[in-house]
Structures are given as C-alpha cells and as structure tokens.
Short mmCIF file of C-alpha atoms in Angstrom, two decimals:
data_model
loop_
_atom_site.label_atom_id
_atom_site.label_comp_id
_atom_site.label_asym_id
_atom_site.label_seq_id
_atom_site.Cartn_x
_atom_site.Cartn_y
_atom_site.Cartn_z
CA UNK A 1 6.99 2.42 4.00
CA UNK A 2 3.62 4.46 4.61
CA UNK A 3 5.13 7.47 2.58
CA UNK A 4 5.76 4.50 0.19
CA UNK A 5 1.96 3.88 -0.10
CA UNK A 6 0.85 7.03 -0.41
CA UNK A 7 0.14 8.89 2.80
CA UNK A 8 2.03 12.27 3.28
CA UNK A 9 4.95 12.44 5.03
CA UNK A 10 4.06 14.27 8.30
CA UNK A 11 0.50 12.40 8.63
CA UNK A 12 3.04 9.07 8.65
CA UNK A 13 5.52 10.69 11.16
CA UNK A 14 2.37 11.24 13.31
CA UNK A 15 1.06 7.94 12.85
CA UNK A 16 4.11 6.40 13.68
CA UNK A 17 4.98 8.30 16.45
CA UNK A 18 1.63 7.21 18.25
CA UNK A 19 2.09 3.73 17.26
CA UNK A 20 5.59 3.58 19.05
CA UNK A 21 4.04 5.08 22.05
CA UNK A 22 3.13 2.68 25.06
CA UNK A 23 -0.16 4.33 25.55
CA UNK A 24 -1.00 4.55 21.57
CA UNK A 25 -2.25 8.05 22.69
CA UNK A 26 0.07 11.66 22.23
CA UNK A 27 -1.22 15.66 22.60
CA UNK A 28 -0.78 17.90 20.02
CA UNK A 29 1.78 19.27 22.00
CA UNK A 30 3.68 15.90 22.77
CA UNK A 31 3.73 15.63 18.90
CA UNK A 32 5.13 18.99 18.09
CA UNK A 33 8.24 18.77 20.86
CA UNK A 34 8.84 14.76 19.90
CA UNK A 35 8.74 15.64 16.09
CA UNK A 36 10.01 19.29 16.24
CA UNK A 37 7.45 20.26 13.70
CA UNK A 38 5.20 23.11 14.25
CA UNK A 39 1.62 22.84 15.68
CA UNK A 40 -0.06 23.97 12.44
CA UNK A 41 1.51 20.34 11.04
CA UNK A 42 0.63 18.22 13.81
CA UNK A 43 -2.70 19.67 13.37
CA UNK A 44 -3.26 18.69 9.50
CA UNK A 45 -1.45 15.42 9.80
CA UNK A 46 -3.62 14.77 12.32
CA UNK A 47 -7.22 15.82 10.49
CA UNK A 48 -6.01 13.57 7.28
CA UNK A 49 -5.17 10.91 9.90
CA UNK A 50 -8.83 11.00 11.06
CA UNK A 51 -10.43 11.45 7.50
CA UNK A 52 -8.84 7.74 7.29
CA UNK A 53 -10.24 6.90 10.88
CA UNK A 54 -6.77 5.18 11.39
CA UNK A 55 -6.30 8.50 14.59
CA UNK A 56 -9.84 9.59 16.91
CA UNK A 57 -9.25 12.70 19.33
CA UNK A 58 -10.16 12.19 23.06
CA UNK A 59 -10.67 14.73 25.35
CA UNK A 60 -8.42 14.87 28.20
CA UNK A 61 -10.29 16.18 31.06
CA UNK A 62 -7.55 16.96 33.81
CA UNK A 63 -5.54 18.50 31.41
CA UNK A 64 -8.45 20.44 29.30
CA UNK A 65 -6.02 18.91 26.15
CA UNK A 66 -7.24 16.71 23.42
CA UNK A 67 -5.06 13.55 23.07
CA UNK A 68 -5.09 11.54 19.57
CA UNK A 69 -5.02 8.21 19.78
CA UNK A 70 -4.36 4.71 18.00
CA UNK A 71 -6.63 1.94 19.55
CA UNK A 72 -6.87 -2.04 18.62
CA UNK A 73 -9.88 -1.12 16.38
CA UNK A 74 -8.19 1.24 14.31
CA UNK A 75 -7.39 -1.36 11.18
CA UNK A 76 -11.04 -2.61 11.92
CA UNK A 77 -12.31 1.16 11.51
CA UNK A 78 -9.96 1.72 8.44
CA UNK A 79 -11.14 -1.79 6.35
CA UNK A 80 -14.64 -0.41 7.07
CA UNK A 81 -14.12 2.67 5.55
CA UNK A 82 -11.89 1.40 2.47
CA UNK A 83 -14.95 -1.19 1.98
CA UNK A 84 -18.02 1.60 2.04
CA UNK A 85 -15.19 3.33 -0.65
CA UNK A 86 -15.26 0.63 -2.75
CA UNK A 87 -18.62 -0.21 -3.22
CA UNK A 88 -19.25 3.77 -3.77
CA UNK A 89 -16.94 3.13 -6.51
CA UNK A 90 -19.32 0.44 -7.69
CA UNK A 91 -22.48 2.10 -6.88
CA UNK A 92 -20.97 5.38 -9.10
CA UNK A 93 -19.84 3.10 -12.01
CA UNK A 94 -22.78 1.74 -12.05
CA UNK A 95 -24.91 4.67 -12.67
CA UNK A 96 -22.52 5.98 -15.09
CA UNK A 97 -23.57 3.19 -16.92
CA UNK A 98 -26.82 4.45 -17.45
CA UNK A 99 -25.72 8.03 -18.18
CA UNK A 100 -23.87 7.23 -20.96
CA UNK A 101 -25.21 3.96 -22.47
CA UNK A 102 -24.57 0.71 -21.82
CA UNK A 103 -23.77 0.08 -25.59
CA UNK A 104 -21.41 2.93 -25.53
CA UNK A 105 -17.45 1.95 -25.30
CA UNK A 106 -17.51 4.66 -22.07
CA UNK A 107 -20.53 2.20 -21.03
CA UNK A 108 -18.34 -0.57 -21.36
CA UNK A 109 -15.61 0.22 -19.61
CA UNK A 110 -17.25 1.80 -16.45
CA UNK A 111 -19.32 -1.55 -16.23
CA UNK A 112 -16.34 -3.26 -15.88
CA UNK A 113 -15.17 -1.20 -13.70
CA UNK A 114 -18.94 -1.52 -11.51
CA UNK A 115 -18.22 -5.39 -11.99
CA UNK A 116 -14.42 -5.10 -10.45
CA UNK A 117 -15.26 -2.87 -7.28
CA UNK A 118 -18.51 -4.83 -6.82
CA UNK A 119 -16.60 -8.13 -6.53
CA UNK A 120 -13.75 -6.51 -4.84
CA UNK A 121 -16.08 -4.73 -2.10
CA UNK A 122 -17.82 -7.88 -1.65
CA UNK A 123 -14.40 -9.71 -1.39
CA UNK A 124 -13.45 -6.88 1.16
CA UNK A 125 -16.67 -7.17 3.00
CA UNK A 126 -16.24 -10.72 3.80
CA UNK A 127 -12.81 -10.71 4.78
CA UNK A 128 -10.33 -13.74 5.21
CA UNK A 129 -13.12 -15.55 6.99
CA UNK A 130 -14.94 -16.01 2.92
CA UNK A 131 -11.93 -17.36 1.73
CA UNK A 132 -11.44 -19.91 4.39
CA UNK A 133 -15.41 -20.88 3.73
CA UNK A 134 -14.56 -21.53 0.64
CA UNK A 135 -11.62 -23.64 0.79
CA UNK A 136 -13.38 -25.76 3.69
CA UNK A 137 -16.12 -25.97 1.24
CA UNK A 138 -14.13 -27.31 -1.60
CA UNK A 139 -12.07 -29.88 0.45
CA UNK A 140 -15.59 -30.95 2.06
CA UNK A 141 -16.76 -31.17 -2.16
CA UNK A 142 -13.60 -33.30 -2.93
CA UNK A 143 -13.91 -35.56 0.56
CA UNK A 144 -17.35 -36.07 -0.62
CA UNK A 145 -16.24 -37.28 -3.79
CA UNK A 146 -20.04 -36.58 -5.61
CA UNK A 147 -21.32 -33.88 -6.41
CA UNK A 148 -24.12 -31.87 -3.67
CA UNK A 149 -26.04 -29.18 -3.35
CA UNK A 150 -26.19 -26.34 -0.96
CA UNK A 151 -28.29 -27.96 1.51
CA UNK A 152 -26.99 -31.26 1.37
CA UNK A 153 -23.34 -29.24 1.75
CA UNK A 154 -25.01 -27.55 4.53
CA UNK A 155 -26.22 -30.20 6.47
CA UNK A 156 -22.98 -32.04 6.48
CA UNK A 157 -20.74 -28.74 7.37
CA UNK A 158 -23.36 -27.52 10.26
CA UNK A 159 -23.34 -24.36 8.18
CA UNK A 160 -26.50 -22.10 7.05
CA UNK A 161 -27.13 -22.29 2.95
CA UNK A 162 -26.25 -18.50 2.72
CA UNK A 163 -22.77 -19.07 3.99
CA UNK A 164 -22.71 -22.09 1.68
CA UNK A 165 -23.61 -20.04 -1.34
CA UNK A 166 -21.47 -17.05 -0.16
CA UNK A 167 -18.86 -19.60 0.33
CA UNK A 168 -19.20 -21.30 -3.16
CA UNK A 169 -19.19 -17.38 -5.01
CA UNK A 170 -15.31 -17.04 -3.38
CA UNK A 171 -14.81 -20.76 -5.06
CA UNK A 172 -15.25 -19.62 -8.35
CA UNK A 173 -11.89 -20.13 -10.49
CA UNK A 174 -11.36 -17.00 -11.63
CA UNK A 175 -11.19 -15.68 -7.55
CA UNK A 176 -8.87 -18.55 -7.16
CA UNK A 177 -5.17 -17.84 -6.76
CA UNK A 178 -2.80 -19.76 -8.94
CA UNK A 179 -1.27 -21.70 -5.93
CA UNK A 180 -5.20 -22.53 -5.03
CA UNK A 181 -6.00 -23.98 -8.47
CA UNK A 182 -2.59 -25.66 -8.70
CA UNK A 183 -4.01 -27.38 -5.23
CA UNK A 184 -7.12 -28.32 -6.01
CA UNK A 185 -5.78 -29.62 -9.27
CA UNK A 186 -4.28 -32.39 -7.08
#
C-alpha cells in the first residue's frame, strides 16, 4: 500500500518494520539483519523517511548507536509538513502570477492553481475540527430557522466570531460534499 502511494520500496519496508515493532524504535543495525538489506539501504530509506518527518533518530547512549524511531506525533509532524508544502505551492503560484501576467493564459492557469492550494492548505490547516464547525454551524442556521449574523451565531454557539466566520468559509457549497448538500437539502 505505501509503495502504492508513492514512497520507495525500501523507505516503506523501513517504515513498516518500525511500525510493527513494540517499541516503534529499531538501530540501523536491527534494520539491516530483520530486512537482510545492506546498511547503505537502511541508511537512505531512513534519510527520505526523515525528509518526510514520518522517522527522527535518537541517540542511544549505552549503546553509543542511533535508534530511529516512530512516535504518536509522527502523522501530526507529517500533516504539518504536507500543509507548509501546500501553501508554498500557493505562495509560488502566486508570484508566478505576477511574472508572467495575470492576463496571460500561463497567468491564468497558475492563479488557479494559487486559488486551489490556497483553499486546500487552508482546508489542511484547519483539519477535521473546520469541517465539524461548519456543519454545527449550519444545523444551528437551520434550528434557528432565520437568518443571523456572526455575532448573533456566536452568542448562541458560545463560540468566538473568527471561528464563526472560519466556520461559515468551510460552509460554502462548493466545499460541500455531495452527501452534505444532499443533507442539508432535507
């Protein structure tokens, strides 16, 4: 499955390997004997591994070895990183905007492309916890039965106007899933 998505073969033997471990933690030399690879391809599996921050090295000081390891933050640490990406994707769109013109079919296309990593960085950024917002907001909109402003929406849910607004952006339709719309069609 990771080979699937795209990571190399020995970097998802590694990764595997440390997940299936008790400790989530291996030596270089663990990996080599369990794998029966050679050292030089524990070694770049393991600095791709860490380029994704999904593997950190530890020093091991009783055994002057350094052990990599897979912690609880490690999908935390990777999101992070895959968000920062994204909105560098936006952020270079963006200013290849202005290199080539705006007006310019090039222009065009990489603001679109600004627009889509923008939205999808910001989508990234605020994680399952936006969507939720957003639904709570529109079932709070559809129990009120009127329409309401931020602060009036707000006041009722207990909730700052930021997370309000930041709520109503993920409410737009066209962030909507087709199951969502079909619900709130109801």
């Amino acid at each position: 499955m990771l080979v699937a998505t795209g990571l190399p073969r020995m970097a998802s033997r590694v990764l595997v390997r440390l997940f299936l471990t008790d400790s989530g933690s291996l030596t270089a030399a663990d990996l080599v004997g369990q794998l029966r690879v050679s050292p030089a391809s524990v070694s770049k599996a393991v600095g791709y591994l860490e380029e994704l921050d999904v593997v950190r090295r530890e020093r091991d000081p009783r055994r002057r070895r350094e052990r990599y390891v897979v912690d609880d933050d490690v999908w935390l640490r990777a999101w992070t990183r895959d968000t920062r990406s994204t909105a560098n994707w936006a952020d270079t769109a963006r200013r290849g905007v202005a290199v080539v013109g705006a007006d310019t079919p090039a222009g065009v296309r990489l603001d679109r492309m600004g627009d889509f990593f923008a939205t999808l960085s910001a989508d990234m950024a605020s994680g399952p916890a936006g969507v939720e917002d957003a639904l709570t907001l529109l079932a709070a909109l559809m129990h009120a039965g009127a329409p309401a402003d931020a602060g009036r929406l707000a006041a009722g849910l207990g909730w700052p106007v930021e997370r309000v607004t930041e709520a109503l952006r993920h409410a737009e339709p066209q962030r909507l899933t087709p199951a969502q719309r079909t619900a709130l069609a109801r």
